[in-house]
mmCIF file of C-alpha atoms and ligand atoms in Angstrom:
data_model
loop_
_atom_site.group_PDB
_atom_site.id
_atom_site.type_symbol
_atom_site.label_atom_id
_atom_site.label_comp_id
_atom_site.label_asym_id
_atom_site.label_seq_id
_atom_site.Cartn_x
_atom_site.Cartn_y
_atom_site.Cartn_z
ATOM 1 C CA MET A 1 17.289 12.796 -16.723
ATOM 2 C CA GLN A 2 19.027 16.150 -17.069
ATOM 3 C CA ASN A 3 20.602 15.607 -20.485
ATOM 4 C CA ASN A 4 19.457 14.090 -23.717
ATOM 5 C CA PRO A 5 20.153 10.373 -23.492
ATOM 6 C CA THR A 6 22.874 8.317 -25.066
ATOM 7 C CA VAL A 7 21.474 5.071 -26.432
ATOM 8 C CA PHE A 8 23.722 2.033 -26.073
ATOM 9 C CA VAL A 9 22.995 -0.873 -28.382
ATOM 10 C CA LEU A 10 24.516 -4.143 -27.190
ATOM 11 C CA ASP A 11 24.102 -6.753 -29.886
ATOM 12 C CA LYS A 12 26.359 -9.563 -31.174
ATOM 13 C CA ASN A 13 24.808 -9.373 -34.622
ATOM 14 C CA ALA A 14 26.405 -6.700 -36.820
ATOM 15 C CA ASN A 15 23.406 -6.497 -39.103
ATOM 16 C CA SER A 16 20.919 -5.815 -36.332
ATOM 17 C CA ARG A 17 23.250 -3.233 -34.754
ATOM 18 C CA GLU A 18 23.193 -1.387 -38.045
ATOM 19 C CA VAL A 19 19.412 -1.602 -38.447
ATOM 20 C CA MET A 20 18.966 -0.292 -34.912
ATOM 21 C CA GLN A 21 21.378 2.567 -35.584
ATOM 22 C CA GLY A 22 19.352 3.501 -38.661
ATOM 23 C CA TYR A 23 16.166 3.684 -36.604
ATOM 24 C CA LEU A 24 17.732 5.586 -33.732
ATOM 25 C CA GLN A 25 19.268 8.278 -35.936
ATOM 26 C CA SER A 26 15.797 9.626 -36.629
ATOM 27 C CA PHE A 27 15.097 10.387 -32.942
ATOM 28 C CA GLU A 28 16.006 13.983 -32.282
ATOM 29 C CA PHE A 29 16.040 13.698 -28.514
ATOM 30 C CA ILE A 30 18.892 11.167 -28.574
ATOM 31 C CA SER A 31 22.252 12.854 -28.098
ATOM 32 C CA ASP A 32 24.475 9.941 -29.065
ATOM 33 C CA ILE A 33 24.256 6.332 -30.265
ATOM 34 C CA LYS A 34 26.889 3.787 -29.308
ATOM 35 C CA LEU A 35 27.058 0.265 -30.686
ATOM 36 C CA PHE A 36 28.797 -2.645 -28.971
ATOM 37 C CA GLU A 37 29.437 -6.239 -29.845
ATOM 38 C CA ASN A 38 31.153 -6.794 -26.511
ATOM 39 C CA TYR A 39 28.630 -6.180 -23.727
ATOM 40 C CA TYR A 40 31.216 -5.566 -21.015
ATOM 41 C CA GLU A 41 32.936 -2.879 -23.086
ATOM 42 C CA GLY A 42 29.512 -1.298 -23.494
ATOM 43 C CA TYR A 43 28.903 -1.522 -19.770
ATOM 44 C CA GLU A 44 32.126 0.388 -19.004
ATOM 45 C CA GLN A 45 30.748 3.341 -20.966
ATOM 46 C CA ILE A 46 27.209 3.012 -19.637
ATOM 47 C CA LYS A 47 28.739 3.340 -16.172
ATOM 48 C CA GLN A 48 30.097 6.747 -17.101
ATOM 49 C CA LYS A 49 26.819 8.041 -18.516
ATOM 50 C CA GLY A 50 24.728 6.606 -15.668
ATOM 51 C CA ALA A 51 21.052 7.558 -15.696
ATOM 52 C CA ASP A 52 21.593 9.484 -18.932
ATOM 53 C CA SER A 53 21.736 6.158 -20.779
ATOM 54 C CA ILE A 54 19.110 4.045 -22.443
ATOM 55 C CA VAL A 55 20.330 0.509 -23.082
ATOM 56 C CA ILE A 56 18.972 -1.773 -25.798
ATOM 57 C CA MET A 57 20.444 -5.205 -25.217
ATOM 58 C CA ASP A 58 19.927 -8.315 -27.307
ATOM 59 C CA ILE A 59 19.792 -11.644 -25.483
ATOM 60 C CA SER A 60 19.198 -13.935 -28.490
ATOM 61 C CA SER A 61 22.470 -15.784 -27.969
ATOM 62 C CA GLU A 62 23.184 -15.133 -24.297
ATOM 63 C CA THR A 63 23.128 -17.728 -21.548
ATOM 64 C CA ASP A 64 20.873 -17.184 -18.521
ATOM 65 C CA ASN A 65 23.920 -16.524 -16.338
ATOM 66 C CA ASP A 66 25.329 -13.922 -18.707
ATOM 67 C CA ILE A 67 21.973 -12.182 -18.882
ATOM 68 C CA ARG A 68 21.671 -12.058 -15.106
ATOM 69 C CA GLU A 69 25.224 -10.853 -14.600
ATOM 70 C CA ILE A 70 25.196 -8.057 -17.153
ATOM 71 C CA THR A 71 21.666 -6.814 -16.409
ATOM 72 C CA GLU A 72 22.489 -6.565 -12.725
ATOM 73 C CA LYS A 73 25.430 -4.326 -13.579
ATOM 74 C CA ILE A 74 23.462 -2.206 -16.044
ATOM 75 C CA LYS A 75 20.550 -1.756 -13.669
ATOM 76 C CA LEU A 76 22.884 -0.151 -11.154
ATOM 77 C CA CYS A 77 23.647 2.537 -13.774
ATOM 78 C CA THR A 78 20.245 3.112 -15.376
ATOM 79 C CA PRO A 79 16.706 1.723 -15.079
ATOM 80 C CA LYS A 80 16.150 2.283 -18.807
ATOM 81 C CA LEU A 81 16.855 -1.158 -20.151
ATOM 82 C CA VAL A 82 15.151 -2.622 -23.212
ATOM 83 C CA ILE A 83 15.772 -6.277 -24.002
ATOM 84 C CA THR A 84 15.416 -7.712 -27.507
ATOM 85 C CA SER A 85 15.485 -11.321 -28.653
ATOM 86 C CA SER A 86 14.751 -13.330 -31.750
ATOM 87 C CA ASP A 87 13.231 -15.922 -29.432
ATOM 88 C CA TYR A 88 10.052 -14.360 -28.127
ATOM 89 C CA SER A 89 8.563 -17.329 -26.399
ATOM 90 C CA THR A 90 6.753 -16.606 -23.143
ATOM 91 C CA ASN A 91 9.748 -18.011 -21.267
ATOM 92 C CA THR A 92 12.171 -15.569 -22.845
ATOM 93 C CA ILE A 93 9.896 -12.599 -22.219
ATOM 94 C CA ILE A 94 9.492 -13.667 -18.595
ATOM 95 C CA LYS A 95 13.287 -14.046 -18.342
ATOM 96 C CA ALA A 96 13.788 -10.534 -19.699
ATOM 97 C CA LEU A 97 11.249 -8.916 -17.402
ATOM 98 C CA ARG A 98 12.571 -10.859 -14.422
ATOM 99 C CA ALA A 99 16.074 -9.653 -15.223
ATOM 100 C CA GLY A 100 14.712 -6.141 -14.796
ATOM 101 C CA ALA A 101 14.059 -4.951 -18.351
ATOM 102 C CA LYS A 102 11.513 -2.166 -18.546
ATOM 103 C CA GLU A 103 10.512 -3.301 -22.013
ATOM 104 C CA PHE A 104 10.873 -6.335 -24.248
ATOM 105 C CA LEU A 105 10.984 -6.169 -28.049
ATOM 106 C CA PRO A 106 10.860 -9.185 -30.351
ATOM 107 C CA LYS A 107 13.396 -9.297 -33.187
ATOM 108 C CA PRO A 108 13.402 -8.176 -35.922
ATOM 109 C CA VAL A 109 12.509 -4.960 -34.125
ATOM 110 C CA LEU A 110 9.851 -2.888 -35.844
ATOM 111 C CA ARG A 111 10.288 0.848 -35.999
ATOM 112 C CA GLU A 112 6.847 1.584 -34.529
ATOM 113 C CA ASP A 113 7.565 -0.694 -31.551
ATOM 114 C CA LEU A 114 10.810 1.135 -30.935
ATOM 115 C CA VAL A 115 9.015 4.500 -31.062
ATOM 116 C CA ARG A 116 6.482 3.292 -28.482
ATOM 117 C CA VAL A 117 9.143 1.928 -26.159
ATOM 118 C CA LEU A 118 11.469 4.914 -26.386
ATOM 119 C CA SER A 119 8.618 7.367 -25.780
ATOM 120 C CA ALA A 120 7.637 5.375 -22.709
ATOM 121 C CA LEU A 121 11.212 5.462 -21.441
ATOM 122 C CA ALA A 122 11.519 9.154 -22.226
ATOM 123 C CA ALA A 123 8.381 9.700 -20.089
ATOM 124 C CA LEU A 124 10.365 8.347 -17.146
ATOM 125 C CA GLU A 125 12.310 11.550 -16.987
ATOM 126 C CA PHE A 126 9.170 13.564 -16.420
ATOM 127 C CA GLY A 127 8.255 11.422 -13.480
ATOM 128 C CA GLU A 128 5.672 9.367 -15.327
ATOM 129 C CA GLU A 129 7.143 6.163 -14.063
ATOM 130 C CA ILE A 130 6.057 3.085 -16.024
ATOM 131 C CA SER A 131 5.439 1.051 -12.987
ATOM 132 C CA GLN A 132 5.815 -2.687 -12.891
ATOM 133 C CA SER A 133 5.123 -2.508 -9.194
ATOM 134 C CA LYS A 134 1.943 -4.225 -8.001
ATOM 135 C CA ILE A 135 -0.360 -3.568 -5.084
ATOM 136 C CA ILE A 136 -1.671 -6.876 -3.784
ATOM 137 C CA THR A 137 -4.418 -6.444 -1.215
ATOM 138 C CA VAL A 138 -5.638 -9.290 0.956
ATOM 139 C CA TYR A 139 -9.299 -8.687 1.607
ATOM 140 C CA SER A 140 -12.501 -10.225 2.907
ATOM 141 C CA ASN A 141 -15.662 -8.402 3.922
ATOM 142 C CA LYS A 142 -15.809 -10.759 6.911
ATOM 143 C CA GLY A 143 -13.602 -10.410 9.983
ATOM 144 C CA GLY A 144 -11.402 -13.148 11.399
ATOM 145 C CA ILE A 145 -11.101 -15.027 8.125
ATOM 146 C CA GLY A 146 -7.299 -15.049 7.951
ATOM 147 C CA LYS A 147 -6.453 -11.800 6.126
ATOM 148 C CA THR A 148 -3.539 -10.880 8.372
ATOM 149 C CA THR A 149 -2.188 -14.429 8.445
ATOM 150 C CA ILE A 150 -2.245 -14.486 4.654
ATOM 151 C CA ALA A 151 -0.869 -10.966 4.102
ATOM 152 C CA VAL A 152 2.078 -11.565 6.441
ATOM 153 C CA ASN A 153 3.067 -14.974 5.102
ATOM 154 C CA LEU A 154 2.390 -14.166 1.475
ATOM 155 C CA ALA A 155 4.488 -10.984 1.648
ATOM 156 C CA CYS A 156 7.370 -12.812 3.253
ATOM 157 C CA GLU A 157 7.262 -15.680 0.744
ATOM 158 C CA LEU A 158 7.067 -13.213 -2.158
ATOM 159 C CA ALA A 159 10.244 -11.635 -0.814
ATOM 160 C CA ARG A 160 11.925 -15.020 -0.398
ATOM 161 C CA VAL A 161 10.856 -16.391 -3.781
ATOM 162 C CA THR A 162 11.485 -13.312 -5.922
ATOM 163 C CA LYS A 163 14.193 -11.532 -3.849
ATOM 164 C CA ALA A 164 12.425 -8.320 -4.875
ATOM 165 C CA LYS A 165 11.653 -5.495 -2.456
ATOM 166 C CA VAL A 166 8.286 -6.206 -0.860
ATOM 167 C CA ALA A 167 6.401 -3.794 1.379
ATOM 168 C CA LEU A 168 3.897 -5.158 3.871
ATOM 169 C CA ILE A 169 1.542 -2.361 4.839
ATOM 170 C CA ASP A 170 -0.966 -2.545 7.644
ATOM 171 C CA LEU A 171 -3.981 -0.543 6.522
ATOM 172 C CA ASN A 172 -6.301 -2.135 9.047
ATOM 173 C CA LEU A 173 -6.288 1.357 10.419
ATOM 174 C CA GLN A 174 -7.941 0.734 13.771
ATOM 175 C CA LEU A 175 -7.203 -2.882 14.604
ATOM 176 C CA GLY A 176 -3.967 -3.590 12.774
ATOM 177 C CA ASP A 177 -1.883 -6.463 14.058
ATOM 178 C CA VAL A 178 0.761 -7.072 11.386
ATOM 179 C CA SER A 179 3.575 -5.882 13.649
ATOM 180 C CA THR A 180 2.292 -8.116 16.459
ATOM 181 C CA PHE A 181 2.230 -11.128 14.112
ATOM 182 C CA LEU A 182 5.910 -10.497 13.329
ATOM 183 C CA ASN A 183 6.961 -9.190 16.729
ATOM 184 C CA LEU A 184 8.215 -5.948 15.182
ATOM 185 C CA ASN A 185 8.313 -2.412 16.345
ATOM 186 C CA PRO A 186 8.622 -0.254 13.217
ATOM 187 C CA PRO A 187 9.972 3.210 13.962
ATOM 188 C CA PHE A 188 7.141 5.091 12.205
ATOM 189 C CA ASP A 189 3.571 4.262 11.323
ATOM 190 C CA VAL A 190 1.570 4.747 8.153
ATOM 191 C CA ASN A 191 0.039 7.972 9.438
ATOM 192 C CA TYR A 192 3.459 9.506 10.063
ATOM 193 C CA VAL A 193 4.707 8.419 6.663
ATOM 194 C CA ILE A 194 1.709 9.968 4.915
ATOM 195 C CA ARG A 195 2.028 13.250 6.799
ATOM 196 C CA ASN A 196 5.789 13.680 6.772
ATOM 197 C CA MET A 197 7.659 11.435 4.404
ATOM 198 C CA LEU A 198 5.973 11.229 1.023
ATOM 199 C CA ASP A 199 8.261 13.876 -0.424
ATOM 200 C CA LYS A 200 11.417 12.156 0.811
ATOM 201 C CA ASP A 201 13.700 10.109 -1.392
ATOM 202 C CA GLU A 202 13.816 6.333 -1.342
ATOM 203 C CA GLU A 203 16.677 6.053 1.137
ATOM 204 C CA VAL A 204 14.901 8.150 3.744
ATOM 205 C CA LEU A 205 11.457 6.711 3.117
ATOM 206 C CA ILE A 206 12.588 3.142 3.533
ATOM 207 C CA LYS A 207 13.868 3.963 7.013
ATOM 208 C CA ALA A 208 10.253 4.344 8.134
ATOM 209 C CA PHE A 209 9.835 0.633 7.512
ATOM 210 C CA GLU A 210 11.226 -2.208 9.558
ATOM 211 C CA LYS A 211 13.095 -4.751 7.481
ATOM 212 C CA TYR A 212 12.155 -8.286 8.462
ATOM 213 C CA LYS A 213 15.267 -10.252 9.400
ATOM 214 C CA ASP A 214 17.370 -11.237 6.368
ATOM 215 C CA THR A 215 14.464 -11.006 3.910
ATOM 216 C CA SER A 216 13.674 -8.209 1.451
ATOM 217 C CA MET A 217 10.324 -7.591 3.168
ATOM 218 C CA TYR A 218 9.800 -4.180 4.760
ATOM 219 C CA VAL A 219 6.954 -3.613 7.206
ATOM 220 C CA LEU A 220 4.941 -0.460 7.854
ATOM 221 C CA SER A 221 2.524 -0.606 10.771
ATOM 222 C CA ASP A 222 -0.909 0.919 11.361
ATOM 223 C CA PRO A 223 -1.306 4.231 13.234
ATOM 224 C CA SER A 224 -0.618 4.039 16.946
ATOM 225 C CA TYR A 225 -3.751 5.971 17.910
ATOM 226 C CA ILE A 226 -7.256 5.264 16.624
ATOM 227 C CA GLU A 227 -8.045 8.969 16.173
ATOM 228 C CA GLN A 228 -5.160 9.242 13.676
ATOM 229 C CA SER A 229 -6.733 6.590 11.493
ATOM 230 C CA GLU A 230 -9.962 8.541 11.365
ATOM 231 C CA SER A 231 -8.253 11.597 9.970
ATOM 232 C CA MET A 232 -6.747 9.699 7.040
ATOM 233 C CA THR A 233 -8.350 10.418 3.675
ATOM 234 C CA PRO A 234 -8.697 8.394 0.445
ATOM 235 C CA ARG A 235 -6.537 10.985 -1.301
ATOM 236 C CA GLU A 236 -3.738 10.423 1.215
ATOM 237 C CA ILE A 237 -3.954 6.675 0.655
ATOM 238 C CA SER A 238 -3.602 7.254 -3.098
ATOM 239 C CA GLU A 239 -0.569 9.445 -2.523
ATOM 240 C CA LEU A 240 0.974 6.780 -0.305
ATOM 241 C CA PHE A 241 0.557 4.093 -2.976
ATOM 242 C CA LYS A 242 1.954 6.335 -5.685
ATOM 243 C CA VAL A 243 5.135 6.893 -3.726
ATOM 244 C CA LEU A 244 5.505 3.274 -2.566
ATOM 245 C CA LYS A 245 5.172 2.046 -6.151
ATOM 246 C CA LYS A 246 8.402 3.825 -6.964
ATOM 247 C CA VAL A 247 10.268 1.937 -4.255
ATOM 248 C CA PHE A 248 8.813 -1.572 -3.984
ATOM 249 C CA THR A 249 8.117 -4.299 -6.543
ATOM 250 C CA TYR A 250 5.241 -5.704 -4.522
ATOM 251 C CA ILE A 251 3.128 -3.862 -1.973
ATOM 252 C CA VAL A 252 1.104 -6.312 0.078
ATOM 253 C CA VAL A 253 -1.737 -4.678 1.981
ATOM 254 C CA ASP A 254 -3.606 -6.009 4.983
ATOM 255 C CA MET A 255 -6.858 -4.215 5.724
ATOM 256 C CA SER A 256 -10.044 -4.414 7.757
ATOM 257 C CA ALA A 257 -13.286 -6.055 6.666
ATOM 258 C CA ASN A 258 -15.090 -2.692 6.650
ATOM 259 C CA ILE A 259 -16.340 -1.091 3.491
ATOM 260 C CA ASP A 260 -15.862 2.663 3.814
ATOM 261 C CA ALA A 261 -14.345 5.415 1.683
ATOM 262 C CA ASN A 262 -10.772 4.519 2.646
ATOM 263 C CA SER A 263 -11.173 0.796 2.077
ATOM 264 C CA LEU A 264 -12.840 1.398 -1.280
ATOM 265 C CA LYS A 265 -9.887 3.562 -2.236
ATOM 266 C CA ILE A 266 -7.509 0.745 -1.261
ATOM 267 C CA LEU A 267 -9.494 -1.813 -3.267
ATOM 268 C CA ASP A 268 -9.883 0.498 -6.273
ATOM 269 C CA SER A 269 -6.125 1.151 -6.268
ATOM 270 C CA SER A 270 -5.105 -2.501 -5.985
ATOM 271 C CA ASP A 271 -3.691 -4.361 -8.972
ATOM 272 C CA TRP A 272 -4.614 -7.648 -7.345
ATOM 273 C CA ILE A 273 -7.221 -8.376 -4.678
ATOM 274 C CA ILE A 274 -6.692 -11.657 -2.868
ATOM 275 C CA PHE A 275 -10.299 -12.103 -1.853
ATOM 276 C CA THR A 276 -10.400 -14.607 0.961
ATOM 277 C CA THR A 277 -13.239 -16.818 2.066
ATOM 278 C CA ILE A 278 -13.634 -20.018 4.054
ATOM 279 C CA VAL A 279 -15.806 -23.029 3.387
ATOM 280 C CA ASN A 280 -19.001 -22.234 5.237
ATOM 281 C CA ILE A 281 -22.366 -20.956 4.070
ATOM 282 C CA PRO A 282 -22.379 -17.535 5.811
ATOM 283 C CA ALA A 283 -18.849 -16.788 4.555
ATOM 284 C CA ILE A 284 -19.767 -17.771 1.001
ATOM 285 C CA ARG A 285 -22.945 -15.643 1.117
ATOM 286 C CA ASN A 286 -20.832 -12.712 2.227
ATOM 287 C CA ALA A 287 -18.352 -13.399 -0.517
ATOM 288 C CA GLN A 288 -21.160 -13.362 -3.065
ATOM 289 C CA ARG A 289 -22.262 -9.920 -1.892
ATOM 290 C CA CYS A 290 -18.747 -8.564 -2.023
ATOM 291 C CA LEU A 291 -18.082 -9.946 -5.503
ATOM 292 C CA ASN A 292 -21.256 -8.193 -6.665
ATOM 293 C CA LEU A 293 -19.849 -4.973 -5.289
ATOM 294 C CA PHE A 294 -16.609 -5.556 -7.212
ATOM 295 C CA ARG A 295 -18.609 -6.241 -10.369
ATOM 296 C CA SER A 296 -20.557 -3.014 -9.925
ATOM 297 C CA ARG A 297 -17.245 -1.152 -9.665
ATOM 298 C CA LYS A 298 -16.229 -2.706 -12.991
ATOM 299 C CA TYR A 299 -12.881 -4.056 -11.822
ATOM 300 C CA PRO A 300 -10.896 -5.402 -14.754
ATOM 301 C CA SER A 301 -10.999 -9.178 -15.143
ATOM 302 C CA GLY A 302 -8.101 -10.835 -13.388
ATOM 303 C CA ARG A 303 -7.909 -8.268 -10.589
ATOM 304 C CA VAL A 304 -9.902 -10.300 -8.077
ATOM 305 C CA LYS A 305 -8.509 -13.729 -7.154
ATOM 306 C CA ILE A 306 -10.652 -15.818 -4.863
ATOM 307 C CA ILE A 307 -8.865 -17.998 -2.389
ATOM 308 C CA ILE A 308 -10.143 -20.411 0.232
ATOM 309 C CA ASN A 309 -8.491 -20.325 3.623
ATOM 310 C CA ARG A 310 -8.577 -23.110 6.213
ATOM 311 C CA TYR A 311 -9.277 -25.599 3.437
ATOM 312 C CA MET A 312 -9.826 -29.259 4.346
ATOM 313 C CA ASP A 313 -10.102 -32.087 1.830
ATOM 314 C CA ASN A 314 -13.073 -33.571 3.634
ATOM 315 C CA ASP A 315 -15.177 -30.377 3.771
ATOM 316 C CA ASP A 316 -18.897 -31.023 3.123
ATOM 317 C CA ILE A 317 -19.088 -28.235 0.580
ATOM 318 C CA ARG A 318 -17.061 -28.995 -2.540
ATOM 319 C CA VAL A 319 -14.867 -26.455 -4.309
ATOM 320 C CA GLU A 320 -16.939 -26.823 -7.506
ATOM 321 C CA ASP A 321 -20.082 -25.884 -5.541
ATOM 322 C CA ILE A 322 -18.388 -22.735 -4.290
ATOM 323 C CA GLU A 323 -17.206 -21.894 -7.803
ATOM 324 C CA ASN A 324 -20.743 -22.371 -9.144
ATOM 325 C CA THR A 325 -22.229 -20.197 -6.425
ATOM 326 C CA LEU A 326 -19.688 -17.408 -6.851
ATOM 327 C CA GLY A 327 -19.480 -17.687 -10.634
ATOM 328 C CA GLU A 328 -15.667 -17.562 -10.421
ATOM 329 C CA LYS A 329 -12.804 -20.027 -10.283
ATOM 330 C CA ILE A 330 -10.946 -20.551 -7.022
ATOM 331 C CA TYR A 331 -7.380 -19.320 -7.490
ATOM 332 C CA TRP A 332 -5.755 -20.990 -4.478
ATOM 333 C CA LYS A 333 -6.520 -23.006 -1.353
ATOM 334 C CA ILE A 334 -4.625 -22.610 1.907
ATOM 335 C CA PRO A 335 -4.919 -25.633 4.152
ATOM 336 C CA ASN A 336 -6.231 -25.564 7.675
ATOM 337 C CA ASN A 337 -3.351 -25.873 10.116
ATOM 338 C CA TYR A 338 -4.249 -24.212 13.344
ATOM 339 C CA PHE A 339 -1.329 -25.424 15.449
ATOM 340 C CA THR A 340 1.463 -24.290 13.130
ATOM 341 C CA ILE A 341 -0.221 -20.914 12.665
ATOM 342 C CA MET A 342 -0.791 -20.361 16.373
ATOM 343 C CA GLU A 343 2.807 -21.253 17.148
ATOM 344 C CA ALA A 344 3.962 -18.743 14.510
ATOM 345 C CA VAL A 345 1.718 -15.991 15.895
ATOM 346 C CA ASN A 346 2.709 -16.697 19.486
ATOM 347 C CA LYS A 347 6.402 -16.613 18.629
ATOM 348 C CA GLY A 348 5.989 -13.594 16.344
ATOM 349 C CA VAL A 349 7.505 -15.290 13.274
ATOM 350 C CA THR A 350 6.342 -16.497 9.859
ATOM 351 C CA ILE A 351 4.903 -19.966 9.318
ATOM 352 C CA ALA A 352 7.954 -21.085 7.313
ATOM 353 C CA GLU A 353 10.155 -20.362 10.333
ATOM 354 C CA ILE A 354 8.091 -22.725 12.476
ATOM 355 C CA ASN A 355 8.047 -25.606 10.029
ATOM 356 C CA ALA A 356 9.282 -25.017 6.483
ATOM 357 C CA SER A 357 8.080 -28.422 5.319
ATOM 358 C CA SER A 358 4.552 -28.203 6.764
ATOM 359 C CA ASN A 359 1.636 -28.322 4.333
ATOM 360 C CA ILE A 360 0.827 -24.698 5.084
ATOM 361 C CA ALA A 361 4.400 -23.437 4.581
ATOM 362 C CA ASP A 362 4.482 -25.291 1.241
ATOM 363 C CA SER A 363 1.164 -23.750 0.306
ATOM 364 C CA PHE A 364 2.340 -20.177 0.960
ATOM 365 C CA ARG A 365 5.580 -20.725 -0.951
ATOM 366 C CA GLU A 366 3.760 -22.104 -3.990
ATOM 367 C CA PHE A 367 1.094 -19.416 -3.705
ATOM 368 C CA ALA A 368 3.757 -16.680 -3.793
ATOM 369 C CA SER A 369 5.485 -18.299 -6.805
ATOM 370 C CA LYS A 370 2.206 -18.585 -8.659
ATOM 371 C CA ILE A 371 1.332 -14.951 -8.007
ATOM 372 C CA SER A 372 4.719 -13.673 -9.165
ATOM 373 C CA ASP A 373 4.618 -15.894 -12.272
ATOM 374 C CA ASP A 374 1.055 -14.856 -13.107
ATOM 375 C CA ILE A 375 1.860 -11.187 -12.664
ATOM 376 C CA ILE A 376 4.728 -11.518 -15.107
ATOM 377 C CA GLU A 377 2.500 -13.469 -17.462
ATOM 378 C CA GLN A 378 -0.081 -10.672 -17.379
ATOM 379 C CA GLU A 379 2.672 -8.280 -18.420
ATOM 380 C CA VAL A 380 3.643 -10.646 -21.217
ATOM 381 C CA ILE A 381 0.074 -10.694 -22.529
ATOM 382 C CA GLN A 382 0.171 -6.908 -22.502
ATOM 383 C CA TYR A 383 3.350 -7.023 -24.634
ATOM 384 C CA ARG A 384 1.735 -9.417 -27.067
ATOM 385 C CA ILE A 385 -1.296 -7.222 -27.763
HETATM 386 N N1 ATP B 401 -5.116 -21.631 7.361
HETATM 387 C C1 ATP B 401 -5.460 -21.535 8.651
HETATM 388 N N2 ATP B 401 -5.570 -22.635 9.426
HETATM 389 C C2 ATP B 401 -5.913 -22.532 10.704
HETATM 390 N N3 ATP B 401 -6.166 -21.385 11.353
HETATM 391 C C3 ATP B 401 -6.081 -20.252 10.655
HETATM 392 C C4 ATP B 401 -5.717 -20.240 9.260
HETATM 393 N N4 ATP B 401 -5.682 -18.962 8.836
HETATM 394 C C5 ATP B 401 -6.002 -18.188 9.902
HETATM 395 N N5 ATP B 401 -6.249 -18.950 10.989
HETATM 396 C C6 ATP B 401 -6.637 -18.476 12.332
HETATM 397 O O1 ATP B 401 -7.806 -17.670 12.190
HETATM 398 C C7 ATP B 401 -7.787 -16.597 13.118
HETATM 399 C C8 ATP B 401 -7.995 -15.280 12.406
HETATM 400 O O2 ATP B 401 -6.878 -15.023 11.567
HETATM 401 P P1 ATP B 401 -6.439 -13.532 11.166
HETATM 402 O O3 ATP B 401 -6.206 -12.709 12.375
HETATM 403 O O4 ATP B 401 -5.351 -13.697 10.193
HETATM 404 O O5 ATP B 401 -7.791 -13.066 10.460
HETATM 405 P P2 ATP B 401 -8.201 -11.594 9.940
HETATM 406 O O6 ATP B 401 -9.101 -11.807 8.777
HETATM 407 O O7 ATP B 401 -6.998 -10.781 9.735
HETATM 408 O O8 ATP B 401 -9.013 -11.016 11.183
HETATM 409 P P3 ATP B 401 -9.483 -9.477 11.403
HETATM 410 O O9 ATP B 401 -10.688 -9.293 10.531
HETATM 411 O O10 ATP B 401 -9.789 -9.442 12.849
HETATM 412 O O11 ATP B 401 -8.345 -8.610 11.013
HETATM 413 C C9 ATP B 401 -6.452 -16.663 13.835
HETATM 414 O O12 ATP B 401 -6.630 -17.302 15.071
HETATM 415 C C10 ATP B 401 -5.607 -17.515 12.912
HETATM 416 O O13 ATP B 401 -4.626 -18.217 13.605
HETATM 417 MG MG1 MG B 402 -6.440 -8.933 10.541
#
């Protein structure tokens, strides 16, 4: 932001507009305060100020459609949108965050909450993005367990379910096969992006990715030559994530089973780790070892989600036994369905494109919905603290 911001208050309630004005007058960095009862009149002026605006919009008496319509318009002008409501049920907070609000404030708004939120938004101008973007890494310390299958189909379902921009990044630096799974040929690989494109703006950067059909999933493949993967450093991986977080809502990462400096950097940087195992004793033993490693790295609770792949109802080992052995709950189970998966891989498409009503397509769709809901819920808990 070049100039001091104008704050637009959109609120149907005259009393709360006045209270808000009183609070805002004490902020020296605000150049102007504009109050609107009619949100569309407000929008016309927000359009003129563009990114120099901060918008505080009340949704207490708005319908879902109105909220969606107006926030979509506002978001095209400025990312700095704060939503307030006298209903601060989890559902309303989720609705606000889904609509694209950077912050939610319950009504009556407290001055100290407003100070916190406005300072966070002001930080945006100095590049300290408050990121709601999440890195979701699909990992197992055992090869051949289904990581790529899960990363590809989860990323695509996340894009379909949420309509948000999803990046699918192949960081299985020597044996990546994401682009083969989807029959894609992205113009640049991750190595090229790291070396040449991290300073580019969003429009240019996104061209390094291949958009998957009519979805909002964008794919970045692994380096073409093995020697390029060896030269990549943990610091470069961090830089890559930092830049991608500004562009994508979800960054789904596929990686190798190895534990080395680069893979530790990926795991340490992930907001969510979809730790995948299958129902057999060696796999569960391996899982146990890996979870101990995560514990020793003091990952925050909720970062690691354990899922079972190739699940069958009649497996000898019961889910409760696995949970007891691992000391963690199982977050999701993906059914075994070899034929649908093989057909998808052979045709280079997602599972849903082979059979959208198969048990495994259903499972991925519900899995993606659960993840996006739970991510939003985590944010809500953060707002409640
Ligand atoms: N739910 C499932 N049901 C049946 N087969 C599956 C399932 N998930 C994965 N597979 C099969 O398991 C094999 C390994 O899958 P995938 O390549 O996704 O594993 P990976 O963990 O990425 O392997 P690598 O460690 O080599 O990268 C593939 O043949 C795949 O089709
Ligand atoms: Mg793989």
